[in-house]
Tab-separated table of C-alpha atoms in Angstrom:
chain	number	residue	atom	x	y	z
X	15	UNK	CA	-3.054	-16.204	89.107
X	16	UNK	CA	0.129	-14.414	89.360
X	17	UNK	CA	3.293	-15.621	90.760
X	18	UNK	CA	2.439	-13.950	94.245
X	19	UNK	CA	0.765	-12.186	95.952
X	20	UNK	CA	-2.081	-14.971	95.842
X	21	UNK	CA	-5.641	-15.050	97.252
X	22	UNK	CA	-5.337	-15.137	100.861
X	23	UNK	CA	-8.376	-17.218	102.290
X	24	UNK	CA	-10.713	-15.692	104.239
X	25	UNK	CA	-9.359	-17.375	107.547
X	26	UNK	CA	-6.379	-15.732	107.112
X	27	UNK	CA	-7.642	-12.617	106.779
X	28	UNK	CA	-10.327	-12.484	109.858
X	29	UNK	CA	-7.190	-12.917	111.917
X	30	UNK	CA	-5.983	-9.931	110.792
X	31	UNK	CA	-9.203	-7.834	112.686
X	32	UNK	CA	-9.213	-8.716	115.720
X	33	UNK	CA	-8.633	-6.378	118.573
X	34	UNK	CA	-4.752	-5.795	119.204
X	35	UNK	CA	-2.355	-8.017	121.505
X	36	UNK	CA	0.539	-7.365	123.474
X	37	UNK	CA	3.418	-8.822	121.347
X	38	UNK	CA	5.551	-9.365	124.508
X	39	UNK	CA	3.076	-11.462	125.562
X	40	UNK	CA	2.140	-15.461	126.015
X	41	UNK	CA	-0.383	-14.954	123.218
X	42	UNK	CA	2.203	-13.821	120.981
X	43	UNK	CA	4.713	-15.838	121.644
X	44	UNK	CA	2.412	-19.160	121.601
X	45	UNK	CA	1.477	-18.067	118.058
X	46	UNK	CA	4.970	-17.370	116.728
X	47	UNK	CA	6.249	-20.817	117.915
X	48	UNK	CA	3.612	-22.866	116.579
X	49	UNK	CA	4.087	-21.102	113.188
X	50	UNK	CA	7.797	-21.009	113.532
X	51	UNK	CA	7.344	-25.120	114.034
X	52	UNK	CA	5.557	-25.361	110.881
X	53	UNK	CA	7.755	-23.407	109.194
X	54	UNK	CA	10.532	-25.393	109.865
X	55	UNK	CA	8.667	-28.703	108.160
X	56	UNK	CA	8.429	-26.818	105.136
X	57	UNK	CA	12.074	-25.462	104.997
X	58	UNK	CA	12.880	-29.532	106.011
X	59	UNK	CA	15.533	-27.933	108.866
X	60	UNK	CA	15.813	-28.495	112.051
X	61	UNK	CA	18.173	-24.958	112.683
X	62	UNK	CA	16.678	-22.383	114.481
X	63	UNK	CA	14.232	-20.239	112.120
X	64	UNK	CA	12.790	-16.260	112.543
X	65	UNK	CA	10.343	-14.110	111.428
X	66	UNK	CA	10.935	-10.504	110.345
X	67	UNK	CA	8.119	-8.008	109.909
X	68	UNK	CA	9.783	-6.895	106.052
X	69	UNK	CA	8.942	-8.896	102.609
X	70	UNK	CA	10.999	-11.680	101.534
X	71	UNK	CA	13.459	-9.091	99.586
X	72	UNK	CA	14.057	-8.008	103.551
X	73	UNK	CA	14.725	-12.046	104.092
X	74	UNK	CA	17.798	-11.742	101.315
X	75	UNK	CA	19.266	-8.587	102.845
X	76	UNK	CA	19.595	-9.943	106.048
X	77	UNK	CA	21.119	-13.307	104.875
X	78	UNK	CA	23.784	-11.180	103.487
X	79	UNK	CA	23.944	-8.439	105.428
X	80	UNK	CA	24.659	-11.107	108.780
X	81	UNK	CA	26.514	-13.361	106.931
X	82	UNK	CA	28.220	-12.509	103.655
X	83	UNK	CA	29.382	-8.754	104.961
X	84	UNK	CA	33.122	-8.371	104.254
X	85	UNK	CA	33.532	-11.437	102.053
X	86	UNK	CA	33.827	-12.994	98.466
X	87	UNK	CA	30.543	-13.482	97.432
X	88	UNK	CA	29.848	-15.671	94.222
X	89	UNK	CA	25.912	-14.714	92.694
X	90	UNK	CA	24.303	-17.262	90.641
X	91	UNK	CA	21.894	-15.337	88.470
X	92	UNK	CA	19.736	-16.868	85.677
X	93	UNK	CA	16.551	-14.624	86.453
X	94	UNK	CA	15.376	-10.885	87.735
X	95	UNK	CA	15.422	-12.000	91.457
X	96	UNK	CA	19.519	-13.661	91.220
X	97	UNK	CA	20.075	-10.618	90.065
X	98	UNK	CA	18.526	-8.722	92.975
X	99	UNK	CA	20.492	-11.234	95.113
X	100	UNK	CA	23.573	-9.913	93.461
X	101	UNK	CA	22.599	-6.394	94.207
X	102	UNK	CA	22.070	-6.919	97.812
X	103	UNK	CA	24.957	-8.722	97.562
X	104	UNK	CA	27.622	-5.689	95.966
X	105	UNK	CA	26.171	-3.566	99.141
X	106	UNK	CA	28.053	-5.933	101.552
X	107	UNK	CA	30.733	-7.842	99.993
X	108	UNK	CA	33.235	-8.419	96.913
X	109	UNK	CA	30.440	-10.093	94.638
X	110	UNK	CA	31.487	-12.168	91.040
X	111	UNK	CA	28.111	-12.529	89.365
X	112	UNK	CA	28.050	-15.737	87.371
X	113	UNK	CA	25.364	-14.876	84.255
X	114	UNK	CA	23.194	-16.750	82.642
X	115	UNK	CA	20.202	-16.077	80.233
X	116	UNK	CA	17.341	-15.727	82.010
X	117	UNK	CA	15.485	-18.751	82.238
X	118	UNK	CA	19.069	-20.823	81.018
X	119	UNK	CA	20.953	-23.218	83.333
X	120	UNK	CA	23.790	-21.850	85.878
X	121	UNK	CA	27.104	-22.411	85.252
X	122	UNK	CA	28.198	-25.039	87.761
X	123	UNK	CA	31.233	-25.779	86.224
X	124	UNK	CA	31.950	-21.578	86.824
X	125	UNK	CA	30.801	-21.849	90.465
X	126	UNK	CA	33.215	-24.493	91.349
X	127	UNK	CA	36.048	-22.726	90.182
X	128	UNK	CA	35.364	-19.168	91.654
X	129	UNK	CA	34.852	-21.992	95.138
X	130	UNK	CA	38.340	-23.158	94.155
X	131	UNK	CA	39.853	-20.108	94.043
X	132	UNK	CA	38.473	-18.854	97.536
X	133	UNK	CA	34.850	-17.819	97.338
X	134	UNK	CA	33.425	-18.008	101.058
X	135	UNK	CA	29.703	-17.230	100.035
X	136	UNK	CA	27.282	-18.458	97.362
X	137	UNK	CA	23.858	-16.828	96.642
X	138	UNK	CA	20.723	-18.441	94.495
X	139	UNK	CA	17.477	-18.442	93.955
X	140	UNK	CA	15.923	-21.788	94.084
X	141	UNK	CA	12.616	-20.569	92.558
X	142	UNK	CA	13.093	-18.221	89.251
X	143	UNK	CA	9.776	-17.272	88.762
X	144	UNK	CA	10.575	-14.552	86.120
X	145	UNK	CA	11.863	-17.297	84.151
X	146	UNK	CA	9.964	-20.055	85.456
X	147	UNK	CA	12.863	-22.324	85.769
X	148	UNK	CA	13.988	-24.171	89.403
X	149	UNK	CA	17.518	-24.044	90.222
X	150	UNK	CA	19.693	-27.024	91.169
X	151	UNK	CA	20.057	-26.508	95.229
X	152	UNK	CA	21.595	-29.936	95.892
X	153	UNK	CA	24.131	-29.487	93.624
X	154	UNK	CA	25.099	-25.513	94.504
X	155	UNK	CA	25.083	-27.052	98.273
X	156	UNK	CA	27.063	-29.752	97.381
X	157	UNK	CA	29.574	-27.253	95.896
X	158	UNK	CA	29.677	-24.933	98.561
X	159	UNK	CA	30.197	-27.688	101.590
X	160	UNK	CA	33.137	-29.072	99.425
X	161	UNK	CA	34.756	-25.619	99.499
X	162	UNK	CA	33.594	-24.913	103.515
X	163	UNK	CA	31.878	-22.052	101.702
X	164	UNK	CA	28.314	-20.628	102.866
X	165	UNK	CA	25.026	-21.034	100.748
X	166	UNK	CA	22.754	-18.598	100.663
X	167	UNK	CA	18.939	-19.385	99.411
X	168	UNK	CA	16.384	-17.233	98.353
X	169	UNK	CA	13.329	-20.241	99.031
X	170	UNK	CA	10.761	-17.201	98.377
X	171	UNK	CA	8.565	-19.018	95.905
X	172	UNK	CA	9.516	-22.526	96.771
X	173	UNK	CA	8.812	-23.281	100.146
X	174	UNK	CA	5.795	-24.325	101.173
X	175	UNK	CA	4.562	-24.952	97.631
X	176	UNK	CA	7.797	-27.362	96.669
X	177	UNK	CA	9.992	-30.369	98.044
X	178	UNK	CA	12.369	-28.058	99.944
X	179	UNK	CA	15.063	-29.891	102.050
X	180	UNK	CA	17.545	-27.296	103.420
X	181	UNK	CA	19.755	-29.820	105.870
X	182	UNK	CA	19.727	-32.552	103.412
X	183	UNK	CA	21.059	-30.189	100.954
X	184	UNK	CA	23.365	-28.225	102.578
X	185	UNK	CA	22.155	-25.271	103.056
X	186	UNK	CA	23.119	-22.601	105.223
X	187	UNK	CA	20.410	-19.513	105.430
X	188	UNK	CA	17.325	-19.944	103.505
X	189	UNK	CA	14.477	-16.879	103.559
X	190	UNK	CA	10.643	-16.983	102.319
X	191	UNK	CA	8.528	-14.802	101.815
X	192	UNK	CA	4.768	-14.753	102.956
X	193	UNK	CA	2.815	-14.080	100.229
X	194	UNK	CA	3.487	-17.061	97.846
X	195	UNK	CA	2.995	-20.514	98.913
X	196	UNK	CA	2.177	-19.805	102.188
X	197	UNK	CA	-1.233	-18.188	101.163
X	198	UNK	CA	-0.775	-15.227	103.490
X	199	UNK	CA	-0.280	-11.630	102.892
X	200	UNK	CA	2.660	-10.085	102.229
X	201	UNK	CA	4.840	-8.187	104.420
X	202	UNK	CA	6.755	-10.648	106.466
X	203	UNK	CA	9.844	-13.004	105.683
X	204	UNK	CA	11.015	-16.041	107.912
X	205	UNK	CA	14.881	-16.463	107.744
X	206	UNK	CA	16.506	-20.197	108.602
X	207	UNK	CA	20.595	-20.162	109.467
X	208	UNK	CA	22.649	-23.166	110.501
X	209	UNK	CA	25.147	-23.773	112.915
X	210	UNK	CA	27.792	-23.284	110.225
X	211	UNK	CA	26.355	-19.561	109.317
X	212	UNK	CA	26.218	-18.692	113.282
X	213	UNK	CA	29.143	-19.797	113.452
X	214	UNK	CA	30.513	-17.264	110.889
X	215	UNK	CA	27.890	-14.351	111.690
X	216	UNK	CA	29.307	-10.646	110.891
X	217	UNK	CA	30.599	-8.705	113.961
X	218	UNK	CA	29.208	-5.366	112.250
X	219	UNK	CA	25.265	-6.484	111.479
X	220	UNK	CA	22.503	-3.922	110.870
X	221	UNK	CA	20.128	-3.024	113.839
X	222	UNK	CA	16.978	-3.737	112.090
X	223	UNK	CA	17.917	-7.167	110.606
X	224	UNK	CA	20.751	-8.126	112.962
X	225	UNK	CA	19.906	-11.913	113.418
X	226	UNK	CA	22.072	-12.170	116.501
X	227	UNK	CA	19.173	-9.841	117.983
X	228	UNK	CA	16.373	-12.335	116.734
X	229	UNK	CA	17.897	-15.060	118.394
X	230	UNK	CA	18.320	-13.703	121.434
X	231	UNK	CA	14.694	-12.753	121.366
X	232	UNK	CA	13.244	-15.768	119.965
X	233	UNK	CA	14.990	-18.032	122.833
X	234	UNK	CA	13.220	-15.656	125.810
X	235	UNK	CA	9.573	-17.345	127.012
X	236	UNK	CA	7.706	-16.652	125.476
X	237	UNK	CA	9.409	-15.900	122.153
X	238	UNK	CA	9.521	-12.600	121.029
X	239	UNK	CA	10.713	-10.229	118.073
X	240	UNK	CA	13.498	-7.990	118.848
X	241	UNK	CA	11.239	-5.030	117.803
X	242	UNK	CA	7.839	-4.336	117.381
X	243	UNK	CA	6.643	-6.710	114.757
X	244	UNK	CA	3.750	-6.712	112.457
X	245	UNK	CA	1.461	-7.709	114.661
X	246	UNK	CA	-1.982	-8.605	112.744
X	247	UNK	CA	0.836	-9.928	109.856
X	248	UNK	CA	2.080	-12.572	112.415
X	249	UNK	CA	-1.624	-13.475	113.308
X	250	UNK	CA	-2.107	-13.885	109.240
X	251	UNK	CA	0.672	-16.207	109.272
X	252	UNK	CA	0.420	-18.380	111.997
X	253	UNK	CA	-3.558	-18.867	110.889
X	254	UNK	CA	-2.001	-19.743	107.495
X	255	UNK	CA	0.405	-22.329	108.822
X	256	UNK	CA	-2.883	-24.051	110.619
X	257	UNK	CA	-4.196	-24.236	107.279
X	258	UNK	CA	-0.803	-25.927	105.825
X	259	UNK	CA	-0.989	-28.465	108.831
X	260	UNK	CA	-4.583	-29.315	108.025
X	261	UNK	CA	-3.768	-29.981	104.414
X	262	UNK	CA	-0.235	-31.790	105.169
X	263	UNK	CA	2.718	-30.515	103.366
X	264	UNK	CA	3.072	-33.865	101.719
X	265	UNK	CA	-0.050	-33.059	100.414
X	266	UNK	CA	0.399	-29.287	99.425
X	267	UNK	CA	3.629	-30.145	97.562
X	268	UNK	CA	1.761	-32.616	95.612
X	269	UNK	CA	-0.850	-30.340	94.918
X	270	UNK	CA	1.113	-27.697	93.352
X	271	UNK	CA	3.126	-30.006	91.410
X	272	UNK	CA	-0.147	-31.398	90.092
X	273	UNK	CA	-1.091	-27.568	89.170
X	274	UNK	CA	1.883	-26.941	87.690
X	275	UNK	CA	1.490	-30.546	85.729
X	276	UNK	CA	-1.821	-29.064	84.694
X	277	UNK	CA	-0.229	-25.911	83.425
X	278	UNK	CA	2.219	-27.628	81.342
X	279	UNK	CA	-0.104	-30.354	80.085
X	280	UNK	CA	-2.226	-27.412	78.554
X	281	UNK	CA	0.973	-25.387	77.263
X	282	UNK	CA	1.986	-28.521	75.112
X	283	UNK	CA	-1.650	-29.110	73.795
X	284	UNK	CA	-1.670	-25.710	72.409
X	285	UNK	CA	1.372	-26.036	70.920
X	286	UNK	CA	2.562	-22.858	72.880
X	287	UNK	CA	6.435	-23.397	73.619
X	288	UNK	CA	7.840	-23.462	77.709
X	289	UNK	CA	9.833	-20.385	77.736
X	290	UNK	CA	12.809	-22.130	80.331
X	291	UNK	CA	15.869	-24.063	78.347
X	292	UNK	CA	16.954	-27.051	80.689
X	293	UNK	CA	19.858	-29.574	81.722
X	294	UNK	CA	20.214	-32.770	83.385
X	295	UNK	CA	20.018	-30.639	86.655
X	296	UNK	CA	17.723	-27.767	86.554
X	297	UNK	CA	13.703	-28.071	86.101
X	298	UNK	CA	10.937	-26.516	85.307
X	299	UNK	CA	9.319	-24.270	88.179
X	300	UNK	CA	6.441	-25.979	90.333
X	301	UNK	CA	4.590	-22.823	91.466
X	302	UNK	CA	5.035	-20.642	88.306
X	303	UNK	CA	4.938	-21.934	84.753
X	304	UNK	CA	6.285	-19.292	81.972
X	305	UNK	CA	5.404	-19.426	78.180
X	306	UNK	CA	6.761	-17.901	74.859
X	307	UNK	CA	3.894	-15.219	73.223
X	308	UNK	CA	2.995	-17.032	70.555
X	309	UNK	CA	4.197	-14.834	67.044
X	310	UNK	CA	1.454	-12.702	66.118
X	311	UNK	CA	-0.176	-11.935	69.529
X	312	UNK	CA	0.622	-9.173	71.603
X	313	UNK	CA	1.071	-8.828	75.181
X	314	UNK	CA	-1.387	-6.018	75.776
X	315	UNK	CA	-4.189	-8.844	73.513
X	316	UNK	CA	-3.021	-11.730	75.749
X	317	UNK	CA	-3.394	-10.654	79.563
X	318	UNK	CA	-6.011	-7.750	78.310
X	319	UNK	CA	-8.330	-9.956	77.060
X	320	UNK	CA	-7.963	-13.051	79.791
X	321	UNK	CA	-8.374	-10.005	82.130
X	322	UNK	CA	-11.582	-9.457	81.095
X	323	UNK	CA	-12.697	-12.429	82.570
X	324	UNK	CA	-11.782	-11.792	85.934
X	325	UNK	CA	-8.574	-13.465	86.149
X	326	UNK	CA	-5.158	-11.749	86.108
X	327	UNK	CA	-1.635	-13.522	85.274
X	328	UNK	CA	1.793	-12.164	84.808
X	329	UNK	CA	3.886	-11.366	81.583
X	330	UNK	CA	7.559	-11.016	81.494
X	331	UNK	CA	9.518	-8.067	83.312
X	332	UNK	CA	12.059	-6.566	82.116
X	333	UNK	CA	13.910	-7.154	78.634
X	334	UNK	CA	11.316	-10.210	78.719
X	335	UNK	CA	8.347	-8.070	78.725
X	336	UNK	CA	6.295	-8.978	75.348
X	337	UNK	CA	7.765	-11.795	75.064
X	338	UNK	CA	6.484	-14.723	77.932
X	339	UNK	CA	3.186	-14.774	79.830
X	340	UNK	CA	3.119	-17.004	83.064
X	341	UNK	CA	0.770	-18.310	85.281
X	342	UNK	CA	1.266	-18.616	89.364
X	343	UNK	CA	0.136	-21.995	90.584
X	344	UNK	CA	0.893	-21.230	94.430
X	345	UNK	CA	-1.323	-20.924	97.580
X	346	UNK	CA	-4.421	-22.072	97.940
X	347	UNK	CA	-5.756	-22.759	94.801
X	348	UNK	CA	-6.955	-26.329	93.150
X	349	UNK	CA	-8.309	-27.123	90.035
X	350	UNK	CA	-11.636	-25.327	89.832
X	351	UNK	CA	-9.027	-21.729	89.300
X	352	UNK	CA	-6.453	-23.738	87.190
X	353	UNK	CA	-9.343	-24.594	84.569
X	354	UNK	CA	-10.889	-21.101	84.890
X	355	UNK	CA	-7.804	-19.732	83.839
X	356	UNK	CA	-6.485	-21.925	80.747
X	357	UNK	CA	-9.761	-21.437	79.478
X	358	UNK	CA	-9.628	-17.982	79.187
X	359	UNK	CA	-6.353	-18.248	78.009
X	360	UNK	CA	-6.934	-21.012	75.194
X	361	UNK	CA	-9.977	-18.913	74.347
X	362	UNK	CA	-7.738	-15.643	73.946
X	363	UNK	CA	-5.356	-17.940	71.430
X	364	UNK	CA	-7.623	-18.843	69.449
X	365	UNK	CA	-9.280	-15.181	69.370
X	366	UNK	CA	-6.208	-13.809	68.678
X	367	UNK	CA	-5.899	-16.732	65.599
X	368	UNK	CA	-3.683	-19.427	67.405
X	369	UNK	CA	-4.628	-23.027	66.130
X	370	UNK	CA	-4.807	-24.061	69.717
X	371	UNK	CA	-5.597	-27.483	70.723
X	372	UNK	CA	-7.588	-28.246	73.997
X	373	UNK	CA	-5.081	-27.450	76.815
X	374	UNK	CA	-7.842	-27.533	79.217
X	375	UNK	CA	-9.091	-31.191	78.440
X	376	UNK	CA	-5.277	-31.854	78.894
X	377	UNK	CA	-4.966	-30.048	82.004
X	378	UNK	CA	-8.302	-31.649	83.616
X	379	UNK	CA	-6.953	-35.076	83.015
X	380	UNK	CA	-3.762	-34.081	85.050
X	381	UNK	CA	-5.471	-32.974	87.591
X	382	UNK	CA	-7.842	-35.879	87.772
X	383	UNK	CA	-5.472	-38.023	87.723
């Protein structure tokens, strides 16, 4: 019950032994359409989307690397992966990071003034999941299409698991990763870019994760990778997406929001305090809820002891380690591992002496309702 990598069902992984196929082939190419067209639902774009056989931190790179080389790059960073994005970022172009405390709103008021004074790229996370806080995208793309400047979005641990609408929001490249909502394993990162961004792609792009190359490729019949791709990976995925279109993304959304609902419901009944700080524009995250240590409990008790039951969630990385626990509600789990979980967790509180109340009668009437 981390914030990814999550269970992959058992579907998904059968289709990762069978017997080997030629990935220049109809079979191939059959597959990566149908799971590109799915993809595409859950991005809510209609611009021409690719998969690349790297993790979604691959995904960032080559948003940047193809379309922010070379220019003023403004990073939004309120979490571990902004900054990442700012990292990639400094390899590429002139980068001002724009800091917040983790798990504290961006600066928008900042942002629009680095737009006004020339910034032709903006980076963000949608998704912090080290701070468990979801960042305003309509308002960053608003921003950036007032200023005719690019927006970059790292959707890792939104899409597919949260309302995601990258043309209605202006968005310009988005990237996911597999492993999150999508319920798949890890190792592969799909990559959306509007007309705008194509527009505007570098003339000096790497070789690996030179989108000009992926397009050509993925327009051939049948569509194809540029290079050898992860094959069995691709076969993961596109049995994934069938599982997405059974359930209905409507559906899916809803389902995690419920979970996350749940989460909340039982953080407030035990009196345990929602480690994010928010504004009139930022949330809380819907696939990965974080939560202040209660005083008097240590990590090592906290995760060590709900451990013992089988289940495993996430504490806080880096200068937050110690501090937050959270718990991934992503993928393909429903209620029965939700409950599972807060129990063990409201049973470690009140081991540890934490006058908890009964999170996981709150959480059950959440997700009954």
């Amino acid at each position: 019950m981390i914030p990814g990598p999550v269970p992959v069902p058992q579907r998904v992984r059968a289709a990762m032994t069978r017997q080997a196929i030629n990935h220049r082939g109809p079979e191939f190419g059959a597959a990566y359409a149908e799971t590109v067209r799915t993809l595409k639902t859950l991005f809510g774009t209609a611009n021409e989307l690719y998969i690349i056989s790297g993790s979604g931190s691959a995904g960032m790179e080559a948003g940047i690397a193809n379309f922010g080389r070379d220019r003023s790059i403004v990073s939004l960073v309120n979490g571990k992966f902004g900054d990442r994005f700012a990292k990639i970022a400094e390899r590429y172009g002139t980068v001002t990071v724009l800091d917040s405390e983790w798990g504290t709103p961006l600066d928008l008021a900042a942002l629009e003034r680095e737009l006004e004074a020339g910034a032709e790229v903006v980076t963000m996370v949608h998704n912090e999941t080290s701070a468990g806080i979801r960042n305003p995208a309509p308002e960053v793309g608003k921003l950036a299409r007032k200023h005719d400047a690019l927006f970059i979005m790292d959707g890792v641990t939104s899409i597919g698991g949260d309302d995601v609408r990258m043309d209605e929001w202006g968005v310009d490249v988005a990237v996911v990763g597999s492993q999150k909502c999508l319920a798949a394993p890890a190792g592969l990162a799909a990559i959306a870019v509007s007309d705008r961004a194509w527009d505007r792609i570098s003339e000096k792009r790497p070789f690996y994760l030179d989108m000009a190359a992926y397009r050509k490729s993925g327009k051939g019949t049948p569509m194809e990778t540029p290079y050898t791709p992860a094959v069995p990976l691709f076969l993961a995925l596109h049995e994934a997406c069938k599982i997405i279109d059974e359930e209905g993304v409507d559906a899916r959304i809803a389902r995690h929001c419920r979970m996350a609902d749940a989460v909340r419901a039982a953080a407030k009944a035990w009196g345990v305090d929602l480690f994010p700080k928010l504004d009139e524009h930022h949330a809380y995250s819907n696939t990965a809820t974080a939560m202040r240590i209660p005083d008097g409990i240590t990590d090592k008790d906290l995760r060590g002891t709900v451990k013992k039951f089988g289940i495993e969630i996430a504490g806080g990385q880096d200068h937050l380690k110690g501090k937050i626990f959270r718990i991934g509600t992503m993928g393909s789990v429903g209620a029965q591992e939700i409950l599972a979980t807060l129990a063990a967790v409201q049973f470690t509180l009140k081991k540890s002496g934490f006058k908890a109340g009964d999170g996981v009668e709150a959480a059950a009437e959440v997700l009954l309702g």
